[in-house]
mmCIF file of C-alpha atoms in Angstrom:
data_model
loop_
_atom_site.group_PDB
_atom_site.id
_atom_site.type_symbol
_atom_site.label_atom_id
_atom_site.label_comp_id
_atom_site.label_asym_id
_atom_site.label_seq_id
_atom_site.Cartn_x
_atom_site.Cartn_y
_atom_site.Cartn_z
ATOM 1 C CA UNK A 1 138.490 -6.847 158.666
ATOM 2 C CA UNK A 2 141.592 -8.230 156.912
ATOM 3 C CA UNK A 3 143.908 -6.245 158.846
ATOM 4 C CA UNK A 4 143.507 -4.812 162.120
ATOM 5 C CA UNK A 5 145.622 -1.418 162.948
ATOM 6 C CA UNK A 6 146.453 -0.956 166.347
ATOM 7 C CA UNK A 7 149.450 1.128 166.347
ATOM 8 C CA UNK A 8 149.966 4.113 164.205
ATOM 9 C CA UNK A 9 153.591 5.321 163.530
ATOM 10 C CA UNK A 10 153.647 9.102 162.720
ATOM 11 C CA UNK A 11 156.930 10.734 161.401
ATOM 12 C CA UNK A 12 156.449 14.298 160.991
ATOM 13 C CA UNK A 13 158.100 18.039 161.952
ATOM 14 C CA UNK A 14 156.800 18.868 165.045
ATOM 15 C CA UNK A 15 154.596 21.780 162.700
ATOM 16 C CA UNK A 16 153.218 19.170 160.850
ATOM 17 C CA UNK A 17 151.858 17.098 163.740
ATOM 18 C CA UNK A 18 150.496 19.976 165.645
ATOM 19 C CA UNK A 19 148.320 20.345 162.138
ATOM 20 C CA UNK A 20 147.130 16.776 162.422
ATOM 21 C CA UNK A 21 146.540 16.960 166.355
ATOM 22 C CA UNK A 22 145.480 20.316 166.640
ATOM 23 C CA UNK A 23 144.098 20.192 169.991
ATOM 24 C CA UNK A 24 143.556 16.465 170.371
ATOM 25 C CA UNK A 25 141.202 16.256 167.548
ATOM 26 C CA UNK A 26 142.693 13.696 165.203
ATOM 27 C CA UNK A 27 142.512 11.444 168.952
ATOM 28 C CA UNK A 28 139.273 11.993 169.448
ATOM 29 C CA UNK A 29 137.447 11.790 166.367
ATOM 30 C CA UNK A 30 139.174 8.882 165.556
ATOM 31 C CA UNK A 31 137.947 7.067 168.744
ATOM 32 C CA UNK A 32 134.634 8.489 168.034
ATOM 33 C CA UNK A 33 134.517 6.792 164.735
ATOM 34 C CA UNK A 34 136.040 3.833 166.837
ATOM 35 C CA UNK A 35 132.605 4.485 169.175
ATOM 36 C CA UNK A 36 130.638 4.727 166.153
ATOM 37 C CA UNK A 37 131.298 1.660 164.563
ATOM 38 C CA UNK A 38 130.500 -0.159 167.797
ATOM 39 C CA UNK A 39 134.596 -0.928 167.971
ATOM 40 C CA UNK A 40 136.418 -0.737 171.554
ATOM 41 C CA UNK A 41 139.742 -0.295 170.614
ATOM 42 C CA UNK A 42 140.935 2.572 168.282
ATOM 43 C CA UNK A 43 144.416 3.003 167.114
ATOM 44 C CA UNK A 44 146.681 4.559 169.364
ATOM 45 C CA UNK A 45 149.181 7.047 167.350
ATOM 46 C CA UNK A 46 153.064 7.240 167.998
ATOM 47 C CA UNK A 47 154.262 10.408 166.681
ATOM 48 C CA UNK A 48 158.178 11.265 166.274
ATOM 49 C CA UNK A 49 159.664 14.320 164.026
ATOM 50 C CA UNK A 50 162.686 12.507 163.571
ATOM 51 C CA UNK A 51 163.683 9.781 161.260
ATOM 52 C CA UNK A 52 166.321 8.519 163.502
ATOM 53 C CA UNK A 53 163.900 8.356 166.551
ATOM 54 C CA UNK A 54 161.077 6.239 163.867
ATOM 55 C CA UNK A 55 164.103 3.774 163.280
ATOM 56 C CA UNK A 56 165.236 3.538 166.825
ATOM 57 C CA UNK A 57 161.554 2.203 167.404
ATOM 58 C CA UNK A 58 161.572 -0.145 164.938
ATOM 59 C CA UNK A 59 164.925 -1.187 165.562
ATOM 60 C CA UNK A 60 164.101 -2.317 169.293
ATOM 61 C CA UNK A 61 161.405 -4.481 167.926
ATOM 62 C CA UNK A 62 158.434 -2.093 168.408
ATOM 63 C CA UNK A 63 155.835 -2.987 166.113
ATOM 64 C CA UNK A 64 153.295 -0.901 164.144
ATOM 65 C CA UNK A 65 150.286 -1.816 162.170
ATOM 66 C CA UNK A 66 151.110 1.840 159.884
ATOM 67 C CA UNK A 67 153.259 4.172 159.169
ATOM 68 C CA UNK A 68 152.312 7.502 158.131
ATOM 69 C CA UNK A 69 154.937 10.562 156.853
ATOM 70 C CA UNK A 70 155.043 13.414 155.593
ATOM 71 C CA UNK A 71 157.796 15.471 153.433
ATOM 72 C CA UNK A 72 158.744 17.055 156.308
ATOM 73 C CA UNK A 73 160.481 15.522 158.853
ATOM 74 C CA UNK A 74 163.310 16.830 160.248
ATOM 75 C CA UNK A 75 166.674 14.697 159.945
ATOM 76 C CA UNK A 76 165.854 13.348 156.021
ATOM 77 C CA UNK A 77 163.844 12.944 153.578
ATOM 78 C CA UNK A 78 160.831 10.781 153.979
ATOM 79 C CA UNK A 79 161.726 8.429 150.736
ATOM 80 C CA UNK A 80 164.994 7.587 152.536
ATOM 81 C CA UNK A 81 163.443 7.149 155.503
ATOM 82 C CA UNK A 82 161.501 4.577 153.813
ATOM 83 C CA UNK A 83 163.905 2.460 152.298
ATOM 84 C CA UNK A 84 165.769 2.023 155.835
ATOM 85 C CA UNK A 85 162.440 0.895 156.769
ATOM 86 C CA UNK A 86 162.164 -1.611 153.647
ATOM 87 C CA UNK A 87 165.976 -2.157 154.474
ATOM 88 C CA UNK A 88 165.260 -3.356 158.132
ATOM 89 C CA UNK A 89 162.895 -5.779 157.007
ATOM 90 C CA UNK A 90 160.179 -4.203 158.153
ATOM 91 C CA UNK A 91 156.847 -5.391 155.953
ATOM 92 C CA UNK A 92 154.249 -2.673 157.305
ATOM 93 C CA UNK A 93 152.101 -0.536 155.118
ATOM 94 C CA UNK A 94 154.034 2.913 154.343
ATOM 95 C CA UNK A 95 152.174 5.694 153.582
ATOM 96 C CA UNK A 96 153.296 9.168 152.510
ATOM 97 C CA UNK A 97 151.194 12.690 152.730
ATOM 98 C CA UNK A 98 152.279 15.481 150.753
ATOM 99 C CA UNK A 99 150.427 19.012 151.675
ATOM 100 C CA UNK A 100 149.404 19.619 147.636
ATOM 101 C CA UNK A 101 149.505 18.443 143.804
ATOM 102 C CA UNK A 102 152.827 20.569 143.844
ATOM 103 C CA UNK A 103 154.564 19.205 146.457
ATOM 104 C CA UNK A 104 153.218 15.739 145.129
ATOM 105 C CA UNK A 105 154.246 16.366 141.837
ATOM 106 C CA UNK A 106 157.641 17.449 142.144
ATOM 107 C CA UNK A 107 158.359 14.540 144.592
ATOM 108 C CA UNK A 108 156.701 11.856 141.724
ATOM 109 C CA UNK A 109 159.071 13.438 139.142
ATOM 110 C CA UNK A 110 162.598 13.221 140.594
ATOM 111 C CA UNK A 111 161.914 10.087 142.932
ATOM 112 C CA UNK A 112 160.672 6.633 142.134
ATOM 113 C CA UNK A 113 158.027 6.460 144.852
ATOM 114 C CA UNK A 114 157.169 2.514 144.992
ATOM 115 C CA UNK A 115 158.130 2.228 148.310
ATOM 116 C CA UNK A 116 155.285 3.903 149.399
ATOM 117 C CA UNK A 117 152.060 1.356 149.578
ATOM 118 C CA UNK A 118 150.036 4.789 149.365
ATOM 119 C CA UNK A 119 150.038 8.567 148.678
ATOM 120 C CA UNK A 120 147.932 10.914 150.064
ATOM 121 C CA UNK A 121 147.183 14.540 149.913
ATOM 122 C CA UNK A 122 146.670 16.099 152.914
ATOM 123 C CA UNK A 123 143.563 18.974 152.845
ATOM 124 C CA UNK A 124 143.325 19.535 156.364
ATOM 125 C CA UNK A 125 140.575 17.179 157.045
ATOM 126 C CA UNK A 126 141.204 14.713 160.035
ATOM 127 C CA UNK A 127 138.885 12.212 158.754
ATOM 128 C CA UNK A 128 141.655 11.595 156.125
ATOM 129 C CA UNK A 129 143.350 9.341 158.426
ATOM 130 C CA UNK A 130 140.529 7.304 159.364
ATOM 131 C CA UNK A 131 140.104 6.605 155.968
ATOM 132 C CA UNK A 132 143.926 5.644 155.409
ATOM 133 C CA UNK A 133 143.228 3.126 158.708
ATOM 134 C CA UNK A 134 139.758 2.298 157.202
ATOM 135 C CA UNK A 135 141.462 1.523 154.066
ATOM 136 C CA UNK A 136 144.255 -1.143 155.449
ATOM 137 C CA UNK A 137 141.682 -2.509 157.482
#
């Protein structure tokens, strides 16, 4: 592996989150693919719905492998939210899931988007974010 993710930031409205975590799924088939690959250590996920609350993190020197957000989060929008990140100095991969192509496409045509590493669109399948992890790794 080139890059090992340990800790998983997740900024998303509390709504969103439940749809990633709906009753400890995303958890446990993540460790299971963890299990799987004969790996001991899965990545843990830190959700917040709140930009501020992602920053504070950050800001106190906590340190993430990923960040994950969505459109949704509830004190700004997630390409702001982004640049503070970029702003802090903060060098980890930044990825962005939008819910569908219309969503997607109306962020892509009144935002430059570069400060995302990666997009995503989000289908309701957990295995989506093994394969973002999978991916950096």
């Amino acid at each position: 592996m080139r890059w090992r993710v340990r800790e998983v930031l997740l900024v998303s409205s509390p709504y969103d989150s439940y749809l990633f975590d709906e009753d400890g799924q995303l958890y446990g088939l993540i460790q299971d693919e963890y299990l799987g690959l004969s790996m001991s250590h899965s990545p843990e996920i830190v959700k917040v719905s709140k930009a501020s609350d992602a920053l504070a993190l950050l800001a106190d020197g906590r340190e993430f492998d990923l960040i994950i957000t969505t459109p949704h989060i509830e004190d700004g929008h997630p390409l702001q939210f982004a640049k503070q990140v970029r702003t802090m100095g903060v060098k980890v991969p930044i990825t962005l899931l939008a819910f569908d192509n219309r969503e997607l496409s109306s962020l892509l045509a009144q935002h430059d988007t570069t400060v995302f590493d990666r997009i995503f669109i989000w289908q309701g399948d957990f295995r989506l974010i093994i394969a973002i992890i999978k991916d950096l790794e």
